[in-house]
Short mmCIF file of C-alpha atoms and ligand atoms in Angstrom, two decimals:
data_model
loop_
_atom_site.label_atom_id
_atom_site.label_comp_id
_atom_site.label_asym_id
_atom_site.label_seq_id
_atom_site.Cartn_x
_atom_site.Cartn_y
_atom_site.Cartn_z
CA MET J 1 13.94 1.72 -16.53
CA THR J 2 13.80 5.03 -14.68
CA SER J 3 10.96 5.72 -12.32
CA GLU J 4 9.73 9.28 -12.51
CA ASN J 5 6.66 10.91 -11.04
CA THR J 6 4.32 13.07 -13.08
CA ALA J 7 6.54 16.14 -12.49
CA GLY J 8 9.41 14.22 -14.11
CA GLN J 9 11.28 13.79 -10.82
CA SER J 10 12.59 10.46 -9.65
CA LYS J 11 10.06 8.49 -7.59
CA GLN J 12 10.33 8.80 -3.83
CA VAL J 13 10.22 5.49 -2.03
CA ALA J 14 10.08 4.92 1.72
CA LEU J 15 11.58 1.58 2.69
CA GLY J 16 10.56 0.29 6.11
CA VAL J 17 12.64 -2.40 7.79
CA THR J 18 11.37 -4.41 10.77
CA GLY J 19 13.08 -6.82 13.13
CA GLY J 20 13.62 -10.07 11.28
CA ILE J 21 16.62 -12.09 10.21
CA ALA J 22 15.81 -11.24 6.56
CA ALA J 23 16.56 -7.53 7.24
CA TYR J 24 19.94 -7.91 5.48
CA LYS J 25 18.08 -8.71 2.23
CA THR J 26 16.55 -5.21 2.29
CA VAL J 27 19.93 -3.88 1.15
CA GLU J 28 19.38 -5.62 -2.20
CA ILE J 29 15.90 -4.12 -2.44
CA LEU J 30 17.35 -0.65 -1.79
CA ARG J 31 20.06 -1.08 -4.44
CA GLU J 32 17.63 -2.40 -7.07
CA LEU J 33 15.23 0.50 -6.47
CA GLN J 34 18.10 2.95 -6.87
CA LYS J 35 19.23 1.22 -10.07
CA ASN J 36 15.71 1.85 -11.35
CA GLY J 37 15.95 5.55 -10.67
CA CYS J 38 14.14 5.76 -7.32
CA ARG J 39 15.17 8.00 -4.44
CA VAL J 40 14.92 5.75 -1.40
CA ARG J 41 14.71 6.82 2.23
CA VAL J 42 14.87 4.14 4.89
CA CYS J 43 13.15 3.91 8.24
CA MET J 44 13.67 1.13 10.73
CA THR J 45 11.97 -0.18 13.83
CA PRO J 46 14.20 -0.27 16.92
CA ARG J 47 14.22 -4.10 16.75
CA ALA J 48 15.38 -4.03 13.11
CA CYS J 49 18.54 -2.25 14.32
CA GLU J 50 19.47 -5.40 16.23
CA PHE J 51 19.70 -7.28 12.92
CA ILE J 52 21.34 -4.60 10.76
CA GLN J 53 22.84 -1.18 11.50
CA PRO J 54 21.13 2.04 10.28
CA LEU J 55 24.62 3.04 9.10
CA THR J 56 24.48 0.41 6.33
CA PHE J 57 21.34 1.95 4.87
CA ARG J 58 22.61 5.48 5.45
CA ALA J 59 25.82 4.75 3.52
CA ILE J 60 23.96 3.20 0.59
CA SER J 61 21.00 5.56 0.42
CA GLY J 62 22.95 8.74 1.24
CA GLU J 63 20.00 9.78 3.41
CA HIS J 64 19.38 10.01 7.15
CA VAL J 65 17.81 6.74 8.36
CA VAL J 66 14.92 7.39 10.74
CA VAL J 67 14.46 5.05 13.68
CA ASP J 68 13.12 7.41 16.33
CA ASP J 69 11.69 10.71 15.17
CA TYR J 70 12.11 12.07 18.72
CA SER J 71 15.84 11.41 18.61
CA PRO J 72 17.99 14.61 18.85
CA ASP J 73 19.99 13.64 15.72
CA ASN J 74 16.81 13.58 13.60
CA PRO J 75 17.06 16.55 11.22
CA ASP J 76 13.27 16.77 10.86
CA PRO J 77 11.18 17.20 14.07
CA ILE J 78 7.93 16.02 12.48
CA ALA J 79 9.47 13.43 10.20
CA HIS J 80 6.57 10.96 10.36
CA ILE J 81 4.39 13.58 8.66
CA THR J 82 6.85 15.05 6.15
CA PHE J 83 8.40 11.67 5.36
CA SER J 84 5.07 9.90 4.89
CA GLN J 85 3.50 12.64 2.81
CA THR J 86 6.30 13.08 0.32
CA VAL J 87 6.65 9.48 -0.80
CA ASP J 88 5.13 7.81 -3.85
CA LEU J 89 5.30 4.34 -2.30
CA LEU J 90 5.92 2.73 1.08
CA ILE J 91 7.54 -0.72 1.05
CA VAL J 92 7.92 -2.72 4.25
CA ALA J 93 10.37 -5.61 3.92
CA PRO J 94 10.75 -7.71 5.93
CA ALA J 95 7.45 -7.16 7.74
CA THR J 96 7.13 -9.05 11.01
CA ALA J 97 3.86 -10.48 12.35
CA ASN J 98 3.99 -7.77 15.02
CA THR J 99 4.23 -4.87 12.56
CA ILE J 100 1.52 -6.41 10.36
CA ALA J 101 -0.74 -6.67 13.43
CA LYS J 102 -0.07 -3.02 14.31
CA PHE J 103 -0.81 -1.88 10.74
CA ALA J 104 -4.03 -3.91 10.77
CA SER J 105 -5.22 -2.30 14.00
CA GLY J 106 -3.99 1.23 13.34
CA ILE J 107 -1.46 1.25 16.18
CA ALA J 108 1.17 3.96 15.69
CA ASP J 109 3.71 3.52 18.48
CA ASP J 110 6.93 3.97 16.52
CA PHE J 111 8.17 5.86 13.47
CA LEU J 112 7.31 3.18 10.90
CA THR J 113 3.77 2.51 12.16
CA SER J 114 3.11 6.29 12.42
CA THR J 115 4.38 6.70 8.87
CA TYR J 116 2.03 3.94 7.67
CA LEU J 117 -0.95 5.72 9.23
CA ALA J 118 0.06 9.18 8.08
CA SER J 119 0.70 8.20 4.46
CA THR J 120 -1.72 8.13 1.56
CA ALA J 121 0.81 6.46 -0.77
CA PRO J 122 0.30 2.85 -1.92
CA VAL J 123 1.86 0.28 0.40
CA VAL J 124 3.69 -2.97 -0.36
CA VAL J 125 4.21 -5.36 2.54
CA ALA J 126 6.56 -8.34 2.25
CA PRO J 127 6.08 -10.52 5.34
CA ALA J 128 8.80 -12.77 6.74
CA MET J 129 8.44 -14.83 9.89
CA ASN J 130 8.57 -18.25 11.44
CA THR J 131 6.20 -20.75 9.73
CA THR J 132 3.99 -21.25 12.79
CA MET J 133 3.55 -17.49 13.17
CA TRP J 134 2.77 -17.22 9.45
CA LEU J 135 0.13 -19.95 9.68
CA HIS J 136 -1.49 -18.55 12.83
CA PRO J 137 -5.11 -17.48 12.21
CA ALA J 138 -4.34 -14.10 13.82
CA THR J 139 -1.72 -13.39 11.14
CA ALA J 140 -4.10 -14.51 8.37
CA ARG J 141 -6.78 -12.23 9.83
CA ASN J 142 -4.42 -9.25 9.98
CA LEU J 143 -3.23 -9.81 6.42
CA LYS J 144 -6.82 -9.98 5.20
CA ARG J 145 -7.44 -6.61 6.85
CA LEU J 146 -4.43 -5.13 5.13
CA ARG J 147 -5.56 -6.51 1.77
CA ASP J 148 -9.03 -5.07 2.39
CA ASP J 149 -7.33 -1.73 3.11
CA GLY J 150 -5.65 -1.90 -0.31
CA VAL J 151 -2.17 -3.02 0.75
CA THR J 152 -0.29 -5.22 -1.71
CA ILE J 153 1.07 -8.32 0.04
CA ILE J 154 4.05 -10.12 -1.47
CA GLU J 155 3.63 -13.66 -0.14
CA PRO J 156 6.65 -15.21 1.55
CA GLU J 157 8.35 -18.24 0.05
CA GLU J 158 8.56 -21.75 1.34
CA GLY J 159 11.99 -23.07 2.32
CA ILE J 160 14.43 -23.72 5.14
CA MET J 161 13.93 -21.13 7.85
CA ALA J 162 16.59 -19.58 10.08
CA CYS J 163 15.29 -21.72 12.96
CA GLY J 164 16.01 -24.88 10.93
CA THR J 165 12.41 -25.82 10.11
CA THR J 166 11.02 -25.97 6.59
CA GLY J 167 7.83 -24.22 5.54
CA PRO J 168 6.40 -20.94 4.30
CA GLY J 169 7.61 -17.70 5.89
CA ARG J 170 10.87 -16.78 4.10
CA LEU J 171 11.00 -13.27 2.65
CA ALA J 172 10.03 -13.30 -1.05
CA ASP J 173 12.84 -12.88 -3.56
CA PRO J 174 13.97 -9.19 -3.37
CA GLN J 175 13.76 -9.00 -7.19
CA LEU J 176 10.09 -9.96 -7.00
CA ILE J 177 9.41 -7.31 -4.37
CA VAL J 178 11.14 -4.67 -6.49
CA ARG J 179 9.25 -5.74 -9.60
CA ALA J 180 5.91 -5.39 -7.78
CA ALA J 181 6.98 -2.00 -6.42
CA LEU J 182 8.03 -0.70 -9.84
CA GLU J 183 4.80 -1.91 -11.38
CA ILE J 184 2.82 0.06 -8.81
CA LEU J 185 5.01 3.13 -9.33
CA GLU J 186 4.63 2.86 -13.12
CA ASN J 187 0.88 2.22 -13.19
CA GLY J 188 0.10 4.50 -10.31
CA LYS J 189 -2.26 1.91 -8.82
CA GLN J 190 -2.09 -1.13 -6.66
CA THR J 191 -5.16 -3.04 -7.66
CA ARG J 192 -5.12 -6.30 -9.52
CA PRO J 193 -5.94 -6.04 -13.23
CA SER J 194 -9.56 -6.32 -14.29
CA ASP J 195 -8.61 -9.40 -16.27
CA LEU J 196 -11.93 -11.15 -15.63
CA PHE J 197 -14.04 -8.27 -16.86
CA GLY J 198 -16.89 -9.68 -18.96
CA GLU J 199 -16.93 -13.05 -17.17
CA ARG J 200 -20.02 -14.03 -15.17
CA VAL J 201 -18.91 -16.40 -12.45
CA LEU J 202 -21.29 -18.70 -10.58
CA ILE J 203 -19.76 -20.20 -7.43
CA THR J 204 -21.15 -22.66 -4.89
CA ALA J 205 -19.91 -22.43 -1.31
CA GLY J 206 -20.54 -23.92 2.12
CA ALA J 207 -22.25 -27.08 3.26
CA THR J 208 -25.62 -28.53 2.38
CA ARG J 209 -27.88 -29.88 5.12
CA GLU J 210 -29.96 -32.97 4.51
CA GLU J 211 -32.73 -33.23 7.06
CA ILE J 212 -33.39 -36.42 9.01
CA ASP J 213 -36.24 -35.11 11.15
CA PRO J 214 -37.33 -31.63 12.32
CA VAL J 215 -34.26 -31.22 14.57
CA ARG J 216 -31.46 -33.29 12.96
CA PHE J 217 -29.59 -33.19 9.68
CA LEU J 218 -26.55 -34.63 7.86
CA SER J 219 -23.92 -32.04 6.99
CA ASN J 220 -20.18 -31.27 7.12
CA ARG J 221 -17.72 -28.68 8.43
CA SER J 222 -17.52 -26.40 5.39
CA SER J 223 -17.41 -22.75 6.51
CA GLY J 224 -17.85 -21.27 3.02
CA ARG J 225 -14.44 -19.53 3.21
CA MET J 226 -12.99 -21.11 0.05
CA GLY J 227 -16.03 -20.25 -2.07
CA PHE J 228 -16.26 -16.76 -0.57
CA ALA J 229 -12.58 -16.15 -1.27
CA LEU J 230 -13.14 -17.13 -4.91
CA ALA J 231 -16.11 -14.75 -5.08
CA GLU J 232 -14.12 -11.89 -3.56
CA ALA J 233 -11.13 -12.51 -5.83
CA ALA J 234 -13.21 -12.82 -9.01
CA GLN J 235 -15.14 -9.67 -8.17
CA SER J 236 -11.94 -7.72 -7.49
CA ARG J 237 -10.75 -8.73 -10.96
CA GLY J 238 -13.79 -7.30 -12.70
CA ALA J 239 -16.06 -10.37 -12.97
CA GLU J 240 -19.77 -10.34 -12.20
CA VAL J 241 -20.21 -12.86 -9.41
CA THR J 242 -23.15 -14.87 -8.06
CA LEU J 243 -22.73 -17.11 -5.04
CA VAL J 244 -25.01 -20.00 -4.24
CA ALA J 245 -24.29 -20.62 -0.58
CA GLY J 246 -25.40 -23.43 1.68
CA ALA J 247 -24.86 -23.32 5.44
CA THR J 248 -21.82 -21.13 6.18
CA THR J 249 -20.06 -19.68 9.20
CA ALA J 250 -17.61 -17.31 7.45
CA GLU J 251 -18.36 -13.70 6.63
CA VAL J 252 -19.99 -13.20 3.24
CA PRO J 253 -17.92 -10.93 0.94
CA ALA J 254 -19.28 -7.43 0.47
CA ASN J 255 -21.18 -6.50 -2.68
CA VAL J 256 -21.52 -10.04 -4.00
CA ARG J 257 -24.93 -11.39 -5.00
CA VAL J 258 -25.70 -14.31 -2.69
CA LEU J 259 -28.49 -16.87 -3.14
CA ARG J 260 -29.09 -19.24 -0.26
CA ALA J 261 -29.82 -22.96 -0.47
CA THR J 262 -30.10 -25.51 2.32
CA THR J 263 -30.23 -28.94 0.72
CA ALA J 264 -28.37 -30.36 -2.30
CA GLU J 265 -31.67 -30.34 -4.18
CA GLU J 266 -32.17 -26.62 -3.44
CA MET J 267 -28.57 -25.84 -4.39
CA ARG J 268 -29.07 -27.70 -7.67
CA ALA J 269 -32.24 -25.68 -8.37
CA ARG J 270 -30.51 -22.30 -7.68
CA VAL J 271 -27.54 -23.29 -9.85
CA LEU J 272 -29.69 -24.44 -12.76
CA GLU J 273 -31.66 -21.17 -12.62
CA GLU J 274 -28.44 -19.17 -12.92
CA ILE J 275 -26.25 -21.28 -15.14
CA SER J 276 -27.48 -20.12 -18.55
CA ASN J 277 -26.34 -16.59 -17.67
CA SER J 278 -22.87 -17.72 -16.53
CA THR J 279 -19.55 -18.10 -18.31
CA ILE J 280 -17.67 -19.85 -15.49
CA PHE J 281 -18.97 -22.33 -12.89
CA ILE J 282 -16.89 -23.21 -9.82
CA GLY J 283 -18.17 -25.89 -7.44
CA ALA J 284 -16.47 -25.15 -4.12
CA ALA J 285 -19.41 -26.26 -1.96
CA ALA J 286 -19.25 -29.40 0.11
CA VAL J 287 -22.48 -30.92 -1.16
CA ALA J 288 -23.71 -33.93 0.79
CA ASP J 289 -23.34 -37.07 -1.32
CA TYR J 290 -26.24 -38.82 0.43
CA ARG J 291 -29.53 -37.83 2.05
CA PRO J 292 -32.11 -39.79 4.06
CA ILE J 293 -34.64 -41.46 1.77
CA THR J 294 -37.44 -39.94 3.85
CA ARG J 295 -37.54 -36.92 6.12
CA LEU J 296 -39.46 -37.89 9.22
CA ALA J 297 -42.21 -35.45 10.19
CA GLU J 298 -41.75 -36.10 13.92
CA LYS J 299 -38.57 -36.04 16.00
CA ILE J 300 -37.13 -39.56 16.21
CA LYS J 301 -37.67 -40.91 19.72
CA LYS J 302 -34.74 -42.36 21.56
CA SER J 303 -35.00 -46.10 22.08
CA ASP J 304 -32.66 -48.91 23.06
CA GLY J 305 -30.78 -50.77 20.36
CA HIS J 306 -29.53 -49.79 16.90
CA PHE J 307 -31.15 -47.23 14.69
CA THR J 308 -30.81 -47.60 10.91
CA LEU J 309 -31.00 -44.65 8.55
CA THR J 310 -31.38 -45.48 4.86
CA LEU J 311 -29.71 -43.00 2.51
CA GLU J 312 -29.92 -42.30 -1.19
CA PRO J 313 -27.51 -40.32 -3.41
CA THR J 314 -28.13 -36.58 -3.85
CA PRO J 315 -28.04 -35.07 -7.35
CA ASP J 316 -24.46 -34.37 -8.47
CA ILE J 317 -24.71 -30.66 -9.34
CA LEU J 318 -21.23 -30.37 -10.82
CA ALA J 319 -21.66 -33.41 -13.08
CA GLU J 320 -25.03 -32.11 -14.30
CA VAL J 321 -23.69 -28.61 -15.04
CA SER J 322 -20.84 -30.15 -17.00
CA ARG J 323 -23.08 -32.61 -18.89
CA THR J 324 -25.59 -29.94 -19.95
CA ARG J 325 -23.16 -27.07 -20.43
CA HIS J 326 -23.66 -24.38 -23.07
CA GLU J 327 -20.85 -23.31 -25.40
CA GLY J 328 -18.12 -21.30 -23.75
CA LEU J 329 -18.95 -22.30 -20.14
CA LEU J 330 -15.87 -23.32 -18.17
CA VAL J 331 -16.62 -25.88 -15.45
CA ILE J 332 -14.27 -26.13 -12.48
CA GLY J 333 -14.69 -28.60 -9.62
CA PHE J 334 -13.06 -29.19 -6.28
CA ALA J 335 -11.97 -32.54 -4.90
CA ALA J 336 -11.87 -32.97 -1.13
CA GLU J 337 -9.63 -35.98 -0.60
CA THR J 338 -8.00 -37.77 2.30
CA ILE J 339 -5.78 -40.29 0.47
CA ASP J 340 -4.15 -40.53 -3.00
CA VAL J 341 -5.23 -36.95 -3.58
CA VAL J 342 -4.06 -36.43 -7.16
CA ARG J 343 -5.21 -39.85 -8.42
CA HIS J 344 -8.72 -39.44 -7.00
CA ALA J 345 -8.96 -35.83 -8.16
CA ARG J 346 -7.93 -36.84 -11.70
CA GLU J 347 -10.58 -39.51 -11.66
CA LYS J 348 -13.23 -36.84 -10.76
CA LEU J 349 -11.88 -34.54 -13.49
CA LYS J 350 -12.39 -37.31 -16.06
CA ARG J 351 -15.66 -38.72 -14.78
CA LYS J 352 -17.33 -35.29 -14.57
CA ASN J 353 -15.62 -34.00 -17.74
CA LEU J 354 -14.25 -30.87 -16.04
CA ASP J 355 -11.97 -28.17 -17.42
CA CYS J 356 -10.02 -28.17 -14.21
CA VAL J 357 -10.14 -29.66 -10.73
CA VAL J 358 -8.76 -28.16 -7.52
CA ALA J 359 -7.68 -30.89 -5.13
CA ASN J 360 -7.18 -30.39 -1.42
CA ASP J 361 -6.12 -32.95 1.16
CA VAL J 362 -8.65 -32.13 3.85
CA THR J 363 -6.65 -34.02 6.49
CA SER J 364 -3.55 -31.78 6.17
CA ASP J 365 -2.90 -29.04 8.73
CA GLY J 366 -3.77 -25.64 7.26
CA ALA J 367 -5.92 -27.14 4.49
CA GLY J 368 -9.53 -27.92 3.74
CA PHE J 369 -12.52 -27.35 5.99
CA ASP J 370 -13.01 -24.41 8.33
CA VAL J 371 -9.48 -22.95 8.28
CA GLU J 372 -8.20 -19.64 6.86
CA THR J 373 -5.60 -21.29 4.60
CA ASN J 374 -5.53 -24.05 2.00
CA ILE J 375 -3.03 -26.29 0.25
CA ILE J 376 -4.23 -26.92 -3.27
CA THR J 377 -3.19 -28.83 -6.36
CA ILE J 378 -4.62 -27.58 -9.64
CA ILE J 379 -5.11 -30.30 -12.24
CA LYS J 380 -6.15 -29.82 -15.84
CA PRO J 381 -7.01 -32.55 -18.38
CA ASP J 382 -3.93 -34.22 -19.93
CA ASP J 383 -1.81 -32.07 -17.69
CA ALA J 384 1.19 -34.24 -16.88
CA ALA J 385 2.39 -31.97 -14.11
CA PRO J 386 -0.32 -30.76 -11.71
CA VAL J 387 0.39 -27.41 -10.08
CA THR J 388 0.92 -28.06 -6.36
CA LEU J 389 1.01 -24.90 -4.26
CA PRO J 390 2.30 -24.36 -0.74
CA VAL J 391 0.00 -23.39 2.11
CA MET J 392 -1.46 -19.90 1.55
CA SER J 393 -4.51 -17.87 2.49
CA LYS J 394 -7.72 -18.97 0.78
CA LEU J 395 -7.81 -15.59 -0.95
CA ASP J 396 -4.37 -16.12 -2.47
CA ALA J 397 -5.33 -19.68 -3.43
CA ALA J 398 -8.44 -18.24 -5.08
CA HIS J 399 -6.32 -15.85 -7.16
CA ARG J 400 -4.06 -18.74 -8.23
CA ILE J 401 -7.13 -20.74 -9.31
CA LEU J 402 -8.46 -17.73 -11.24
CA ASN J 403 -5.08 -17.33 -12.96
CA GLU J 404 -5.39 -20.92 -14.22
CA ILE J 405 -8.97 -20.29 -15.33
CA LYS J 406 -7.81 -17.20 -17.22
CA ASP J 407 -5.22 -19.36 -19.02
CA LEU J 408 -7.91 -21.91 -19.82
CA ARG J 409 -10.07 -19.15 -21.29
CA ALA J 410 -7.18 -17.88 -23.40
CA THR J 411 -6.46 -21.40 -24.71
CA ARG J 412 -10.15 -21.95 -25.53
CA ASP J 413 -10.45 -18.59 -27.31
CA GLY J 414 -7.24 -19.33 -29.25
CA ALA J 415 -8.52 -22.75 -30.32
CA LEU J 416 -11.88 -21.24 -31.29
CA LYS J 417 -10.24 -18.57 -33.46
CA GLU J 418 -7.96 -21.17 -35.07
CA GLY J 419 -10.99 -23.37 -35.80
CA GLN J 420 -12.83 -20.43 -37.36
CA SER J 421 -9.93 -19.48 -39.62
CA ILE J 422 -9.51 -23.12 -40.76
CA ALA J 423 -13.26 -23.25 -41.49
CA ARG J 424 -13.02 -19.99 -43.48
CA ALA J 425 -9.92 -21.09 -45.47
O1 PMT G 501 -15.77 -23.99 3.07
P1 PMT G 501 -14.39 -24.13 3.68
O2 PMT G 501 -14.44 -24.31 5.16
O3 PMT G 501 -13.48 -23.02 3.25
O4 PMT G 501 -13.75 -25.51 3.12
C1 PMT G 501 -13.35 -25.59 1.79
C2 PMT G 501 -13.67 -26.96 1.16
C3 PMT G 501 -12.85 -28.03 1.86
C4 PMT G 501 -15.15 -27.29 1.34
C5 PMT G 501 -13.31 -26.85 -0.36
O5 PMT G 501 -11.95 -26.53 -0.49
C6 PMT G 501 -13.63 -28.13 -1.10
O6 PMT G 501 -12.84 -29.05 -1.18
N1 PMT G 501 -14.87 -28.21 -1.69
C7 PMT G 501 -15.40 -29.43 -2.30
C8 PMT G 501 -15.93 -30.35 -1.25
C9 PMT G 501 -16.51 -31.62 -1.83
O7 PMT G 501 -17.68 -31.88 -1.67
O8 PMT G 501 -15.66 -32.34 -2.52
P2 PMT G 501 -16.03 -33.77 -3.27
O9 PMT G 501 -14.72 -34.32 -3.68
O10 PMT G 501 -16.90 -34.57 -2.38
O11 PMT G 501 -16.88 -33.32 -4.52
C10 PMT G 501 -16.30 -33.08 -5.80
C11 PMT G 501 -16.96 -31.93 -6.50
O12 PMT G 501 -18.31 -32.27 -6.82
C12 PMT G 501 -17.02 -30.63 -5.72
O13 PMT G 501 -16.79 -29.58 -6.62
C13 PMT G 501 -18.46 -30.60 -5.20
O14 PMT G 501 -18.93 -29.25 -5.04
C14 PMT G 501 -19.22 -31.31 -6.31
N2 PMT G 501 -20.43 -32.04 -5.87
C15 PMT G 501 -20.34 -33.09 -5.03
C16 PMT G 501 -21.47 -33.80 -4.69
C17 PMT G 501 -22.72 -33.40 -5.22
N3 PMT G 501 -23.83 -34.03 -4.90
N4 PMT G 501 -22.78 -32.36 -6.05
C18 PMT G 501 -21.67 -31.66 -6.38
O15 PMT G 501 -21.74 -30.69 -7.15
#
């Protein structure tokens, strides 16, 4: 494949290298881009030069490698402008937590960060860093900002790190980075496909509150992040989204229709009002399983001795949606587990007759309630091998869940067509 721009010239790629041990892998990225007909110019942060010499990239690219645009050997005195405005794509690999943070806040204190700000070309960022840095909420926040700004993030892999620990943070496979880059160069866009166009997705998120008296309630720590991430992801892929949200602390995604509900009973009512107009239902809310049998009109007075609260089960919204579903509706549940995660999740999948269940061990670090990341296992009926994913942002987890739902839809449509042709034969 040869990458050419609309004028028939080879595509111009800027390749930014930052200071990480994976910097040597950028050589493979450079070579692969060249093999695919791209003209590649490299820029490096000063720290990157401690891991690999600019000379290596200069020899392979045949171009001056910019580290400091104020340096006397720089042939172009305003390189951060000319360089940034003549490229079709900017790739940063490896991208350190520091560079990602600077991109997210618009800091331009070296050649690469100035280039990022001065460029209107699409940007691909391939992070690589120590696992703890990768999992830090500040990094997750910065990456979310970059995604919101339209940057394509190529998630790092899980594996043994240079420091000897095992976890996510290793630079993604260079071939994968190049493939993503070429796709953007070919299609001239960096957005995800509108592969959910035509779907109407109803999602529950957050916690319900079951009142005990005028000042107290039973609830849980759900922030709404997982459900909001699903809403944001589905919307970005062309779906029409409605959120039914209980109590939440996370920021509601922009431009999504949100209906509020406090109790399980109210959430059930909102869902049942909306369900006939939906094609996909995803229950990501942490709905209280029990509520007080009576809500006391007056605040309970403190007294000595034990106090007994009698509870009754709340309506199971997910089970009801599944039981009364109309043709074509896909029903996806979550399972918040603390032990024997897959076994219990499978049991919920069967009992509630779901198309798919997303299990999360809510006791694991970086998973479950009120954190930016999740560790999920996606289980489908009769699926011998559940898909267990490493820790990732809730937005990335949401996209992985939607990918599975898309496959489910394709299988259903295929089976439907087959059934129709057998009936016609
Ligand atoms: O909101 P975050 O802070 O991002 O946290 C995310 C999360 C941990 C809440 C989310 O990932 C999650 O696991 N959601 C489901 C929580 C839950 O209630 O799980 P469960 O195993 O108790 O319930 C199973 C399923 O039945 C869920 O889809 C739940 O929405 C649904 N349910 C449960 C009880 C009930 N009365 N009605 C329901 O619809």
